[in-house]
mmCIF file of C-alpha atoms in Angstrom:
data_model
loop_
_atom_site.group_PDB
_atom_site.id
_atom_site.type_symbol
_atom_site.label_atom_id
_atom_site.label_comp_id
_atom_site.label_asym_id
_atom_site.label_seq_id
_atom_site.Cartn_x
_atom_site.Cartn_y
_atom_site.Cartn_z
ATOM 1 C CA MET A 673 16.651 11.279 33.764
ATOM 2 C CA PRO A 674 13.513 12.312 35.723
ATOM 3 C CA GLN A 675 11.179 9.460 36.554
ATOM 4 C CA VAL A 676 8.252 11.109 34.739
ATOM 5 C CA ILE A 677 10.197 11.260 31.475
ATOM 6 C CA GLN A 678 11.342 7.667 31.898
ATOM 7 C CA SER A 679 7.744 6.576 32.442
ATOM 8 C CA ARG A 680 6.574 8.410 29.338
ATOM 9 C CA ILE A 681 9.293 6.841 27.222
ATOM 10 C CA ILE A 682 8.351 3.383 28.489
ATOM 11 C CA LEU A 683 4.679 4.047 27.768
ATOM 12 C CA LEU A 684 5.476 5.330 24.281
ATOM 13 C CA ILE A 685 7.519 2.257 23.453
ATOM 14 C CA ALA A 686 4.799 0.027 24.910
ATOM 15 C CA ALA A 687 2.166 1.765 22.804
ATOM 16 C CA PHE A 688 4.096 1.296 19.577
ATOM 17 C CA LEU A 689 4.895 -2.287 20.453
ATOM 18 C CA TYR A 690 1.177 -2.800 20.975
ATOM 19 C CA PHE A 691 0.510 -1.215 17.578
ATOM 20 C CA PHE A 692 3.089 -3.444 15.892
ATOM 21 C CA LEU A 693 1.986 -6.634 17.633
ATOM 22 C CA CYS A 694 -1.688 -5.902 17.069
ATOM 23 C CA ASN A 695 -1.077 -5.494 13.357
ATOM 24 C CA GLN A 696 1.199 -8.520 13.162
ATOM 25 C CA TYR A 697 -1.382 -10.627 15.008
ATOM 26 C CA HIS A 698 -4.058 -9.451 12.602
ATOM 27 C CA VAL A 699 -1.907 -10.405 9.630
ATOM 28 C CA LEU A 700 -1.200 -13.860 11.006
ATOM 29 C CA ALA A 701 -4.650 -14.567 12.409
ATOM 30 C CA ASN A 702 -6.548 -13.334 9.378
ATOM 31 C CA ALA A 703 -4.128 -14.302 6.641
ATOM 32 C CA ALA A 704 -6.104 -17.429 5.923
ATOM 33 C CA GLN A 705 -9.422 -15.540 6.006
ATOM 34 C CA ILE A 706 -8.874 -12.864 3.360
ATOM 35 C CA THR A 707 -11.131 -13.519 0.451
ATOM 36 C CA VAL A 708 -11.037 -12.247 -3.303
ATOM 37 C CA LEU A 709 -12.961 -12.861 -1.078
ATOM 38 C CA SER A 710 13.363 19.616 -1.633
ATOM 39 C CA ASP A 711 11.567 19.081 -5.049
ATOM 40 C CA ASN A 712 14.851 18.042 -6.713
ATOM 41 C CA GLU A 713 15.517 15.615 -3.906
ATOM 42 C CA GLU A 714 11.968 14.305 -4.154
ATOM 43 C CA GLU A 715 12.685 13.332 -7.736
ATOM 44 C CA LEU A 716 14.557 10.484 -6.042
ATOM 45 C CA ASN A 717 17.915 10.707 -7.745
ATOM 46 C CA SER A 718 16.353 11.103 -11.187
ATOM 47 C CA ASN A 719 19.627 10.577 -13.031
ATOM 48 C CA VAL A 720 19.994 7.094 -11.579
ATOM 49 C CA LEU A 721 16.315 6.305 -12.148
ATOM 50 C CA ALA A 722 16.418 7.485 -15.749
ATOM 51 C CA GLU A 723 19.194 5.001 -16.434
ATOM 52 C CA GLY A 724 17.135 2.247 -14.822
ATOM 53 C CA LYS A 725 20.031 1.193 -12.612
ATOM 54 C CA MET A 726 19.645 -0.432 -9.242
ATOM 55 C CA GLU A 727 23.000 -0.584 -7.537
ATOM 56 C CA ASP A 728 21.838 -2.205 -4.314
ATOM 57 C CA SER A 729 18.528 -3.299 -2.866
ATOM 58 C CA ALA A 730 19.574 -2.207 0.629
ATOM 59 C CA PRO A 731 18.828 1.185 2.217
ATOM 60 C CA VAL A 732 21.116 4.068 1.312
ATOM 61 C CA SER A 733 22.533 4.576 4.794
ATOM 62 C CA SER A 734 24.752 2.133 6.646
ATOM 63 C CA SER A 735 23.685 2.751 10.232
ATOM 64 C CA TRP A 736 23.395 0.119 12.935
ATOM 65 C CA TRP A 737 19.693 -0.069 12.111
ATOM 66 C CA ASP A 738 20.326 -0.939 8.470
ATOM 67 C CA LYS A 739 22.848 -3.582 9.489
ATOM 68 C CA LEU A 740 20.211 -5.042 11.788
ATOM 69 C CA VAL A 741 17.417 -5.215 9.194
ATOM 70 C CA ARG A 742 19.791 -6.650 6.586
ATOM 71 C CA ALA A 743 20.582 -9.577 8.860
ATOM 72 C CA ASP A 744 19.097 -13.014 8.346
ATOM 73 C CA LEU A 745 15.573 -12.666 9.725
ATOM 74 C CA LYS A 746 14.102 -16.071 9.047
ATOM 75 C CA ASP A 747 14.266 -17.075 12.701
ATOM 76 C CA SER A 748 12.938 -13.798 14.111
ATOM 77 C CA VAL A 749 10.054 -12.871 11.802
ATOM 78 C CA PRO A 750 6.984 -15.137 11.797
ATOM 79 C CA LEU A 751 5.727 -16.264 8.411
ATOM 80 C CA ASP A 752 2.139 -16.233 7.287
ATOM 81 C CA PRO A 753 0.450 -19.553 6.511
ATOM 82 C CA PRO A 754 1.454 -20.984 3.101
ATOM 83 C CA THR A 755 -1.529 -19.392 1.379
ATOM 84 C CA GLU A 756 -2.669 -16.025 2.706
ATOM 85 C CA LEU A 757 -5.759 -15.782 0.553
ATOM 86 C CA LEU A 758 -8.562 -18.271 0.738
ATOM 87 C CA PRO A 759 -9.064 -20.353 -2.419
ATOM 88 C CA GLN A 760 -12.167 -18.272 -3.220
ATOM 89 C CA THR A 761 -9.799 -15.426 -3.970
ATOM 90 C CA TYR A 762 -8.704 -16.838 -7.274
ATOM 91 C CA LEU A 763 -10.259 -20.296 -7.654
ATOM 92 C CA ALA A 764 -13.470 -21.397 -9.297
ATOM 93 C CA LYS A 765 -16.008 -23.238 -7.172
ATOM 94 C CA ASN A 766 -14.667 -26.624 -5.994
ATOM 95 C CA GLU A 767 -11.365 -26.008 -7.805
ATOM 96 C CA LYS A 768 -8.199 -27.193 -6.058
ATOM 97 C CA ILE A 769 -5.102 -25.005 -5.742
ATOM 98 C CA GLU A 770 -3.130 -27.568 -7.716
ATOM 99 C CA GLN A 771 -5.685 -27.401 -10.526
ATOM 100 C CA PHE A 772 -5.433 -23.618 -10.655
ATOM 101 C CA GLN A 773 -1.643 -23.746 -10.763
ATOM 102 C CA GLU A 774 -1.778 -26.209 -13.640
ATOM 103 C CA LYS A 775 -4.136 -23.875 -15.490
ATOM 104 C CA TYR A 776 -1.794 -20.957 -14.942
ATOM 105 C CA GLU A 777 1.230 -22.893 -16.173
ATOM 106 C CA GLU A 778 -0.678 -23.736 -19.356
ATOM 107 C CA PHE A 779 -1.772 -20.104 -19.692
ATOM 108 C CA ALA A 780 1.814 -18.850 -19.252
ATOM 109 C CA LYS A 781 3.066 -21.315 -21.855
ATOM 110 C CA ASN A 782 0.452 -20.200 -24.383
ATOM 111 C CA ARG A 783 1.227 -16.539 -23.690
ATOM 112 C CA GLU A 784 4.902 -17.163 -24.329
ATOM 113 C CA GLU A 785 4.036 -18.717 -27.680
ATOM 114 C CA LYS A 786 1.837 -15.743 -28.571
ATOM 115 C CA MET A 787 4.633 -13.327 -27.735
ATOM 116 C CA LYS A 788 7.094 -15.246 -29.881
ATOM 117 C CA LYS A 789 4.658 -15.120 -32.803
ATOM 118 C CA GLY A 790 3.926 -11.432 -32.231
ATOM 119 C CA VAL A 791 0.226 -12.130 -31.766
ATOM 120 C CA MET A 792 -0.001 -9.809 -28.733
ATOM 121 C CA GLY A 793 1.189 -6.843 -30.796
ATOM 122 C CA ASN A 794 4.187 -4.549 -30.392
ATOM 123 C CA ASP A 795 2.722 -1.032 -30.223
ATOM 124 C CA THR A 796 1.492 -1.181 -26.626
ATOM 125 C CA ARG A 797 3.180 -3.621 -24.294
ATOM 126 C CA VAL A 798 1.460 -3.493 -20.912
ATOM 127 C CA GLY A 799 2.896 -4.991 -17.746
ATOM 128 C CA LEU A 800 1.318 -5.580 -14.339
ATOM 129 C CA VAL A 801 3.046 -4.664 -11.082
ATOM 130 C CA LEU A 802 1.722 -5.364 -7.561
ATOM 131 C CA TRP A 803 2.840 -4.041 -4.196
ATOM 132 C CA HIS A 804 1.706 -5.945 -1.109
ATOM 133 C CA GLY A 805 0.592 -4.582 2.240
ATOM 134 C CA MET A 806 2.013 -4.422 5.754
ATOM 135 C CA GLY A 807 3.493 -7.642 7.068
ATOM 136 C CA ASP A 808 3.072 -9.404 3.737
ATOM 137 C CA SER A 809 5.538 -10.351 1.021
ATOM 138 C CA GLY A 810 5.600 -10.218 -2.745
ATOM 139 C CA LEU A 811 6.904 -13.780 -2.619
ATOM 140 C CA ALA A 812 3.862 -15.068 -0.713
ATOM 141 C CA SER A 813 1.801 -17.650 -2.566
ATOM 142 C CA GLY A 814 -1.426 -15.718 -2.037
ATOM 143 C CA ILE A 815 -0.016 -12.576 -3.656
ATOM 144 C CA GLN A 816 1.500 -14.582 -6.511
ATOM 145 C CA ASN A 817 -1.719 -16.473 -7.200
ATOM 146 C CA PHE A 818 -3.820 -13.302 -7.101
ATOM 147 C CA ALA A 819 -1.465 -11.756 -9.647
ATOM 148 C CA HIS A 820 -1.752 -14.837 -11.843
ATOM 149 C CA LYS A 821 -5.536 -14.699 -11.685
ATOM 150 C CA VAL A 822 -5.524 -11.065 -12.849
ATOM 151 C CA GLU A 823 -3.108 -12.040 -15.621
ATOM 152 C CA MET A 824 -5.394 -14.790 -16.850
ATOM 153 C CA GLU A 825 -8.460 -12.558 -16.745
ATOM 154 C CA MET A 826 -6.750 -9.759 -18.680
ATOM 155 C CA ASP A 827 -4.826 -12.024 -21.105
ATOM 156 C CA SER A 828 -2.802 -9.079 -22.375
ATOM 157 C CA TYR A 829 0.119 -8.441 -20.029
ATOM 158 C CA VAL A 830 3.607 -9.094 -21.344
ATOM 159 C CA THR A 831 4.961 -9.500 -17.820
ATOM 160 C CA THR A 832 3.729 -9.527 -14.233
ATOM 161 C CA GLN A 833 5.954 -8.423 -11.372
ATOM 162 C CA SER A 834 5.478 -8.251 -7.608
ATOM 163 C CA VAL A 835 7.534 -5.847 -5.514
ATOM 164 C CA VAL A 836 9.961 -7.578 -3.154
ATOM 165 C CA ILE A 837 12.396 -5.546 -1.058
ATOM 166 C CA GLY A 838 15.333 -7.492 0.279
ATOM 167 C CA ASP A 839 16.500 -10.932 -0.736
ATOM 168 C CA SER A 840 13.963 -13.102 1.077
ATOM 169 C CA ASP A 841 10.345 -13.450 2.153
ATOM 170 C CA PRO A 842 11.083 -12.594 5.827
ATOM 171 C CA SER A 843 13.148 -9.519 4.977
ATOM 172 C CA ASP A 844 10.398 -8.215 2.668
ATOM 173 C CA ARG A 845 7.893 -8.544 5.507
ATOM 174 C CA PHE A 846 10.241 -6.892 7.990
ATOM 175 C CA TYR A 847 10.968 -3.964 5.681
ATOM 176 C CA SER A 848 7.209 -3.350 5.373
ATOM 177 C CA TYR A 849 7.356 -2.246 9.031
ATOM 178 C CA PHE A 850 10.816 -0.782 9.469
ATOM 179 C CA LEU A 851 12.310 0.546 6.209
ATOM 180 C CA PRO A 852 11.447 4.236 5.683
ATOM 181 C CA ILE A 853 8.955 4.686 2.863
ATOM 182 C CA ALA A 854 11.171 7.120 0.969
ATOM 183 C CA ASP A 855 13.932 4.494 0.937
ATOM 184 C CA GLN A 856 11.465 1.893 -0.313
ATOM 185 C CA ILE A 857 10.442 4.173 -3.196
ATOM 186 C CA ARG A 858 14.099 4.808 -4.030
ATOM 187 C CA ILE A 859 14.564 1.056 -4.339
ATOM 188 C CA VAL A 860 11.387 0.313 -6.273
ATOM 189 C CA CYS A 861 11.661 3.081 -8.892
ATOM 190 C CA PRO A 862 14.784 1.679 -10.571
ATOM 191 C CA MET A 863 13.422 -1.834 -9.982
ATOM 192 C CA ILE A 864 10.387 -1.119 -12.171
ATOM 193 C CA ALA A 865 12.554 0.816 -14.638
ATOM 194 C CA GLN A 866 14.724 -2.279 -14.958
ATOM 195 C CA TRP A 867 11.672 -4.487 -15.583
ATOM 196 C CA THR A 868 10.512 -1.939 -18.169
ATOM 197 C CA ALA A 869 13.754 -2.290 -20.095
ATOM 198 C CA GLU A 870 13.984 -6.072 -19.754
ATOM 199 C CA HIS A 871 10.450 -6.710 -21.052
ATOM 200 C CA ASN A 872 10.132 -3.710 -23.381
ATOM 201 C CA VAL A 873 7.085 -2.477 -21.455
ATOM 202 C CA THR A 874 5.471 0.728 -22.730
ATOM 203 C CA GLU A 875 3.119 1.199 -19.759
ATOM 204 C CA TRP A 876 2.152 -0.474 -16.500
ATOM 205 C CA HIS A 877 -1.037 -1.336 -14.706
ATOM 206 C CA ALA A 878 -0.360 -1.179 -10.963
ATOM 207 C CA ILE A 879 -2.310 -2.799 -8.136
ATOM 208 C CA GLY A 880 -1.593 -1.839 -4.543
ATOM 209 C CA LEU A 881 -2.840 -3.809 -1.559
ATOM 210 C CA SER A 882 -3.364 -1.822 1.648
ATOM 211 C CA GLN A 883 -0.278 0.382 2.276
ATOM 212 C CA GLY A 884 1.148 -0.776 -1.052
ATOM 213 C CA SER A 885 -1.544 1.439 -2.602
ATOM 214 C CA GLN A 886 -0.111 4.740 -1.411
ATOM 215 C CA PHE A 887 3.408 3.483 -2.065
ATOM 216 C CA LEU A 888 2.552 2.828 -5.730
ATOM 217 C CA ARG A 889 0.922 6.259 -5.904
ATOM 218 C CA ALA A 890 4.259 7.686 -4.770
ATOM 219 C CA VAL A 891 5.897 5.793 -7.628
ATOM 220 C CA VAL A 892 3.514 7.526 -10.041
ATOM 221 C CA GLN A 893 4.317 10.927 -8.552
ATOM 222 C CA GLN A 894 8.059 10.573 -8.071
ATOM 223 C CA CYS A 895 9.417 8.159 -10.663
ATOM 224 C CA GLY A 896 9.814 9.955 -13.962
ATOM 225 C CA SER A 897 11.264 6.896 -15.690
ATOM 226 C CA VAL A 898 8.195 4.739 -14.996
ATOM 227 C CA ARG A 899 4.925 5.077 -16.916
ATOM 228 C CA ILE A 900 1.925 3.797 -14.916
ATOM 229 C CA SER A 901 -1.309 4.320 -16.839
ATOM 230 C CA LYS A 902 -3.815 2.647 -14.499
ATOM 231 C CA LEU A 903 -3.545 2.483 -10.730
ATOM 232 C CA VAL A 904 -5.750 0.285 -8.538
ATOM 233 C CA SER A 905 -5.777 0.976 -4.798
ATOM 234 C CA ILE A 906 -7.285 -1.843 -2.721
ATOM 235 C CA GLY A 907 -7.899 -0.728 0.855
ATOM 236 C CA GLY A 908 -5.206 1.960 0.789
ATOM 237 C CA GLN A 909 -4.676 4.678 3.398
ATOM 238 C CA HIS A 910 -4.261 7.739 1.183
ATOM 239 C CA GLU A 911 -5.209 10.192 3.922
ATOM 240 C CA GLY A 912 -3.384 8.195 6.563
ATOM 241 C CA ILE A 913 -4.585 6.436 9.691
ATOM 242 C CA PHE A 914 -5.716 7.741 13.056
ATOM 243 C CA GLY A 915 -6.314 4.935 15.483
ATOM 244 C CA LEU A 916 -5.724 1.262 16.109
ATOM 245 C CA PRO A 917 -6.899 -1.699 14.052
ATOM 246 C CA PHE A 918 -10.261 -3.083 15.182
ATOM 247 C CA CYS A 919 -10.763 -0.491 17.905
ATOM 248 C CA ASP A 920 -13.932 0.848 16.308
ATOM 249 C CA ALA A 921 -15.253 -2.726 16.274
ATOM 250 C CA MET A 922 -14.905 -2.863 20.060
ATOM 251 C CA GLN A 923 -16.822 0.329 20.841
ATOM 252 C CA GLN A 924 -19.635 -1.718 22.391
ATOM 253 C CA SER A 925 -17.459 -2.332 25.461
ATOM 254 C CA ALA A 926 -16.712 0.679 27.616
ATOM 255 C CA HIS A 927 -13.564 -1.040 28.873
ATOM 256 C CA SER A 928 -12.189 -1.778 25.400
ATOM 257 C CA ASN A 929 -13.204 1.672 24.172
ATOM 258 C CA LEU A 930 -11.252 3.241 27.040
ATOM 259 C CA LEU A 931 -8.246 1.026 26.288
ATOM 260 C CA CYS A 932 -8.294 1.980 22.613
ATOM 261 C CA ARG A 933 -8.454 5.664 23.407
ATOM 262 C CA TRP A 934 -5.695 5.309 26.012
ATOM 263 C CA VAL A 935 -3.332 3.565 23.626
ATOM 264 C CA ARG A 936 -4.173 5.978 20.811
ATOM 265 C CA SER A 937 -3.386 8.925 23.074
ATOM 266 C CA PHE A 938 0.127 7.557 23.504
ATOM 267 C CA LEU A 939 0.378 6.877 19.791
ATOM 268 C CA GLU A 940 -0.504 10.501 19.183
ATOM 269 C CA MET A 941 2.145 11.543 21.706
ATOM 270 C CA GLY A 942 4.863 9.433 20.144
ATOM 271 C CA ALA A 943 3.962 9.182 16.453
ATOM 272 C CA TYR A 944 5.952 12.262 15.473
ATOM 273 C CA VAL A 945 8.960 11.677 17.711
ATOM 274 C CA PRO A 946 11.841 11.895 15.179
ATOM 275 C CA TRP A 947 13.392 8.483 15.850
ATOM 276 C CA ILE A 948 9.982 6.805 15.567
ATOM 277 C CA GLN A 949 9.259 8.675 12.334
ATOM 278 C CA GLU A 950 12.590 7.569 10.924
ATOM 279 C CA LYS A 951 12.158 3.881 11.755
ATOM 280 C CA VAL A 952 8.465 2.923 11.833
ATOM 281 C CA VAL A 953 6.746 2.827 8.443
ATOM 282 C CA GLN A 954 3.189 3.160 9.750
ATOM 283 C CA ALA A 955 4.124 6.271 11.769
ATOM 284 C CA GLN A 956 4.986 7.949 8.464
ATOM 285 C CA TYR A 957 1.322 7.977 7.472
ATOM 286 C CA PHE A 958 -0.131 8.571 10.954
ATOM 287 C CA HIS A 959 -2.488 11.545 10.549
ATOM 288 C CA ASP A 960 -3.383 13.468 13.718
ATOM 289 C CA ALA A 961 -7.008 14.546 13.216
ATOM 290 C CA PHE A 962 -6.818 17.113 16.023
ATOM 291 C CA ASP A 963 -3.606 18.968 15.146
ATOM 292 C CA MET A 964 -2.944 19.748 11.479
ATOM 293 C CA GLU A 965 0.210 21.730 12.219
ATOM 294 C CA ARG A 966 1.695 18.872 14.206
ATOM 295 C CA TYR A 967 0.838 16.425 11.428
ATOM 296 C CA THR A 968 2.279 18.472 8.571
ATOM 297 C CA SER A 969 5.449 19.403 10.476
ATOM 298 C CA GLY A 970 6.053 16.102 12.289
ATOM 299 C CA CYS A 971 5.035 13.456 9.742
ATOM 300 C CA ILE A 972 7.928 13.052 7.320
ATOM 301 C CA TRP A 973 6.201 11.304 4.408
ATOM 302 C CA LEU A 974 2.416 11.498 3.861
ATOM 303 C CA PRO A 975 1.935 15.306 4.033
ATOM 304 C CA LYS A 976 4.637 15.753 1.396
ATOM 305 C CA ILE A 977 3.322 13.092 -0.969
ATOM 306 C CA ASN A 978 -0.192 14.562 -0.545
ATOM 307 C CA ASN A 979 1.029 18.088 -1.370
ATOM 308 C CA GLN A 980 -0.125 19.310 2.041
ATOM 309 C CA VAL A 981 3.138 21.086 2.908
ATOM 310 C CA THR A 982 4.114 22.674 -0.396
ATOM 311 C CA VAL A 983 2.508 22.124 -3.782
ATOM 312 C CA ASN A 984 4.678 20.134 -6.162
ATOM 313 C CA GLN A 985 3.275 20.702 -9.658
ATOM 314 C CA THR A 986 5.051 17.606 -10.949
ATOM 315 C CA TYR A 987 2.978 15.464 -8.616
ATOM 316 C CA ILE A 988 -0.226 17.038 -9.944
ATOM 317 C CA GLN A 989 0.831 16.633 -13.559
ATOM 318 C CA ARG A 990 1.802 12.986 -13.168
ATOM 319 C CA MET A 991 -1.340 12.045 -11.252
ATOM 320 C CA SER A 992 -3.473 13.898 -13.815
ATOM 321 C CA SER A 993 -1.886 11.815 -16.570
ATOM 322 C CA LEU A 994 -3.340 8.546 -15.239
ATOM 323 C CA ASP A 995 -5.841 6.874 -17.552
ATOM 324 C CA SER A 996 -7.650 5.458 -14.520
ATOM 325 C CA PHE A 997 -7.291 5.779 -10.760
ATOM 326 C CA ILE A 998 -9.424 3.129 -9.049
ATOM 327 C CA LEU A 999 -9.944 3.446 -5.284
ATOM 328 C CA ILE A 1000 -11.543 0.544 -3.414
ATOM 329 C CA LYS A 1001 -12.937 0.990 0.103
ATOM 330 C CA PHE A 1002 -14.218 -1.844 2.304
ATOM 331 C CA ASN A 1003 -17.484 -1.040 4.063
ATOM 332 C CA ASP A 1004 -16.645 -3.191 7.086
ATOM 333 C CA ASP A 1005 -12.943 -2.343 7.242
ATOM 334 C CA HIS A 1006 -11.781 -2.340 10.879
ATOM 335 C CA MET A 1007 -8.099 -2.442 9.986
ATOM 336 C CA VAL A 1008 -7.980 1.058 8.458
ATOM 337 C CA THR A 1009 -9.125 3.918 10.696
ATOM 338 C CA PRO A 1010 -10.928 5.699 9.244
ATOM 339 C CA ARG A 1011 -11.904 3.318 6.438
ATOM 340 C CA GLU A 1012 -12.808 6.355 4.309
ATOM 341 C CA SER A 1013 -9.082 7.034 3.948
ATOM 342 C CA SER A 1014 -9.221 4.465 1.139
ATOM 343 C CA HIS A 1015 -11.261 7.062 -0.800
ATOM 344 C CA PHE A 1016 -9.008 10.025 0.098
ATOM 345 C CA GLU A 1017 -11.448 11.049 2.843
ATOM 346 C CA PHE A 1018 -10.628 11.831 6.454
ATOM 347 C CA TYR A 1019 -11.997 13.209 9.701
ATOM 348 C CA GLU A 1020 -12.953 16.848 9.951
ATOM 349 C CA LEU A 1021 -10.246 18.773 11.762
ATOM 350 C CA GLY A 1022 -10.843 18.436 15.498
ATOM 351 C CA SER A 1023 -13.062 15.362 15.209
ATOM 352 C CA ASP A 1024 -12.563 11.628 15.223
ATOM 353 C CA GLN A 1025 -16.143 10.920 14.173
ATOM 354 C CA LYS A 1026 -17.299 13.147 11.303
ATOM 355 C CA ILE A 1027 -15.829 12.509 7.846
ATOM 356 C CA THR A 1028 -15.235 15.192 5.217
ATOM 357 C CA PRO A 1029 -16.431 13.859 1.822
ATOM 358 C CA LEU A 1030 -13.740 13.789 -0.859
ATOM 359 C CA ARG A 1031 -15.364 16.400 -3.084
ATOM 360 C CA GLU A 1032 -15.619 18.822 -0.139
ATOM 361 C CA SER A 1033 -12.027 18.317 0.972
ATOM 362 C CA GLN A 1034 -9.163 20.749 0.531
ATOM 363 C CA ILE A 1035 -7.097 18.263 -1.450
ATOM 364 C CA TYR A 1036 -9.952 18.022 -3.992
ATOM 365 C CA GLN A 1037 -11.224 21.599 -3.958
ATOM 366 C CA GLN A 1038 -7.713 23.013 -4.447
ATOM 367 C CA ASP A 1039 -6.852 20.085 -6.723
ATOM 368 C CA ARG A 1040 -3.581 19.475 -4.937
ATOM 369 C CA LEU A 1041 -3.113 16.052 -6.563
ATOM 370 C CA GLY A 1042 -5.130 16.237 -9.763
ATOM 371 C CA LEU A 1043 -8.024 14.286 -8.254
ATOM 372 C CA ARG A 1044 -10.579 16.841 -9.389
ATOM 373 C CA VAL A 1045 -9.244 16.721 -12.953
ATOM 374 C CA LEU A 1046 -9.418 12.936 -12.908
ATOM 375 C CA ASP A 1047 -12.952 13.071 -11.504
ATOM 376 C CA LYS A 1048 -14.234 15.624 -14.021
ATOM 377 C CA THR A 1049 -12.865 13.525 -16.893
ATOM 378 C CA ASN A 1050 -14.345 10.251 -15.584
ATOM 379 C CA ARG A 1051 -10.953 8.759 -14.744
ATOM 380 C CA LEU A 1052 -11.436 8.631 -10.958
ATOM 381 C CA HIS A 1053 -13.405 5.580 -9.866
ATOM 382 C CA LEU A 1054 -14.580 5.237 -6.248
ATOM 383 C CA LEU A 1055 -15.615 1.641 -5.608
ATOM 384 C CA THR A 1056 -16.882 0.020 -2.432
ATOM 385 C CA SER A 1057 -16.967 -3.623 -1.449
ATOM 386 C CA ASP A 1058 -18.720 -5.244 1.481
ATOM 387 C CA GLY A 1059 -16.535 -7.108 3.917
ATOM 388 C CA GLU A 1060 -13.443 -6.645 6.032
ATOM 389 C CA HIS A 1061 -10.065 -5.269 4.978
ATOM 390 C CA LEU A 1062 -8.908 -6.864 1.696
ATOM 391 C CA ARG A 1063 -11.767 -9.381 1.749
ATOM 392 C CA PHE A 1064 -13.619 -9.364 -1.534
ATOM 393 C CA GLN A 1065 -15.067 -11.956 -3.852
ATOM 394 C CA TRP A 1066 -13.329 -12.635 -7.149
ATOM 395 C CA ASP A 1067 -16.615 -12.288 -9.036
ATOM 396 C CA TRP A 1068 -16.939 -8.767 -7.623
ATOM 397 C CA PHE A 1069 -13.413 -7.922 -8.789
ATOM 398 C CA VAL A 1070 -14.098 -9.268 -12.275
ATOM 399 C CA ALA A 1071 -17.372 -7.338 -12.546
ATOM 400 C CA ASN A 1072 -16.091 -4.016 -11.179
ATOM 401 C CA VAL A 1073 -12.334 -3.715 -11.654
ATOM 402 C CA ILE A 1074 -11.372 -5.801 -14.688
ATOM 403 C CA PRO A 1075 -13.587 -3.763 -17.090
ATOM 404 C CA LEU A 1076 -11.808 -0.579 -15.974
ATOM 405 C CA LEU A 1077 -8.420 -2.182 -16.602
ATOM 406 C CA LYS A 1078 -9.537 -3.368 -20.036
ATOM 407 C CA ALA A 1079 -11.076 -0.047 -21.045
#
């Protein structure tokens, strides 16, 4: 193999390792800082989903890669601190975590009694489902406690579920990096269908955190057996990412700016290499702002789910059927580049500076996902919160999001 090609391969691998490690470091270092503070194929085996069966929680294929990721990962994948979210996320002022947990246990007991007595009603049985972000786990205490806080505020859900892929906390975190998104959706669709049957749920409210936002949107679009009526996207990347976390925060330094652009240039070079696309989750929503053709032909997931390759009318119909689609952007988000992706906005073609507003974008103007219909009927809600990625105050959430879920 020529030395030039070898060098490029090494640089590509180094760039993606940097991307992975940078994100993993951010998750670990900031975990304790987040505050609340074909169309037929794309139906994802509809016959299986309609029956609500989930034969196996592992990927469909049985390659060496799948055998690797199904191995015991507890010694190789670092865990977040015991509580990812600061107490302000779900606790009252001066309230201890133990006190909150006691309150929730009492709340859950009272809810169970209400359900037995039929006080909560039988016509509409609403459940809550959450999908965590990159490097996190549905089993993490922070995710669980946030879900419980939403439960207590709503006081109407018959069940609350958090998506977990794999059989452990470490495997769920690992899959968030290295299990193809389409495989994740194939696993989660029958998972939610099974919960629907077990708890007699008539509709779901869904809350996605970071990349879990666009994954839950894919569930809406592709899972015919699951009825999601209200979808909350918290810091999602619906138009993808183009850059490295925190690079725009380091623009003051010419050296760091040069480094960011250097690494991103190699990310651009390698993002659409087939084996990287097949194995790295974040590459599957990497959106090249300078080459639309390369993005739509090389990226195997996001262009399809955004109807940017061919228009799937089923996707439009299912998105248009949402009662509410709530998109939350963080004004100081340095994790998502550009942060406007949380509002379905992205760079103008050929620029990495100027943003095309949602209502001027092709996806809105041509109504490729039903966003214009939702907007014109007051069902699309674009919210902004000050602070970094996923850092928001609980009082803000109660004042801005809870009323939309209750409406």
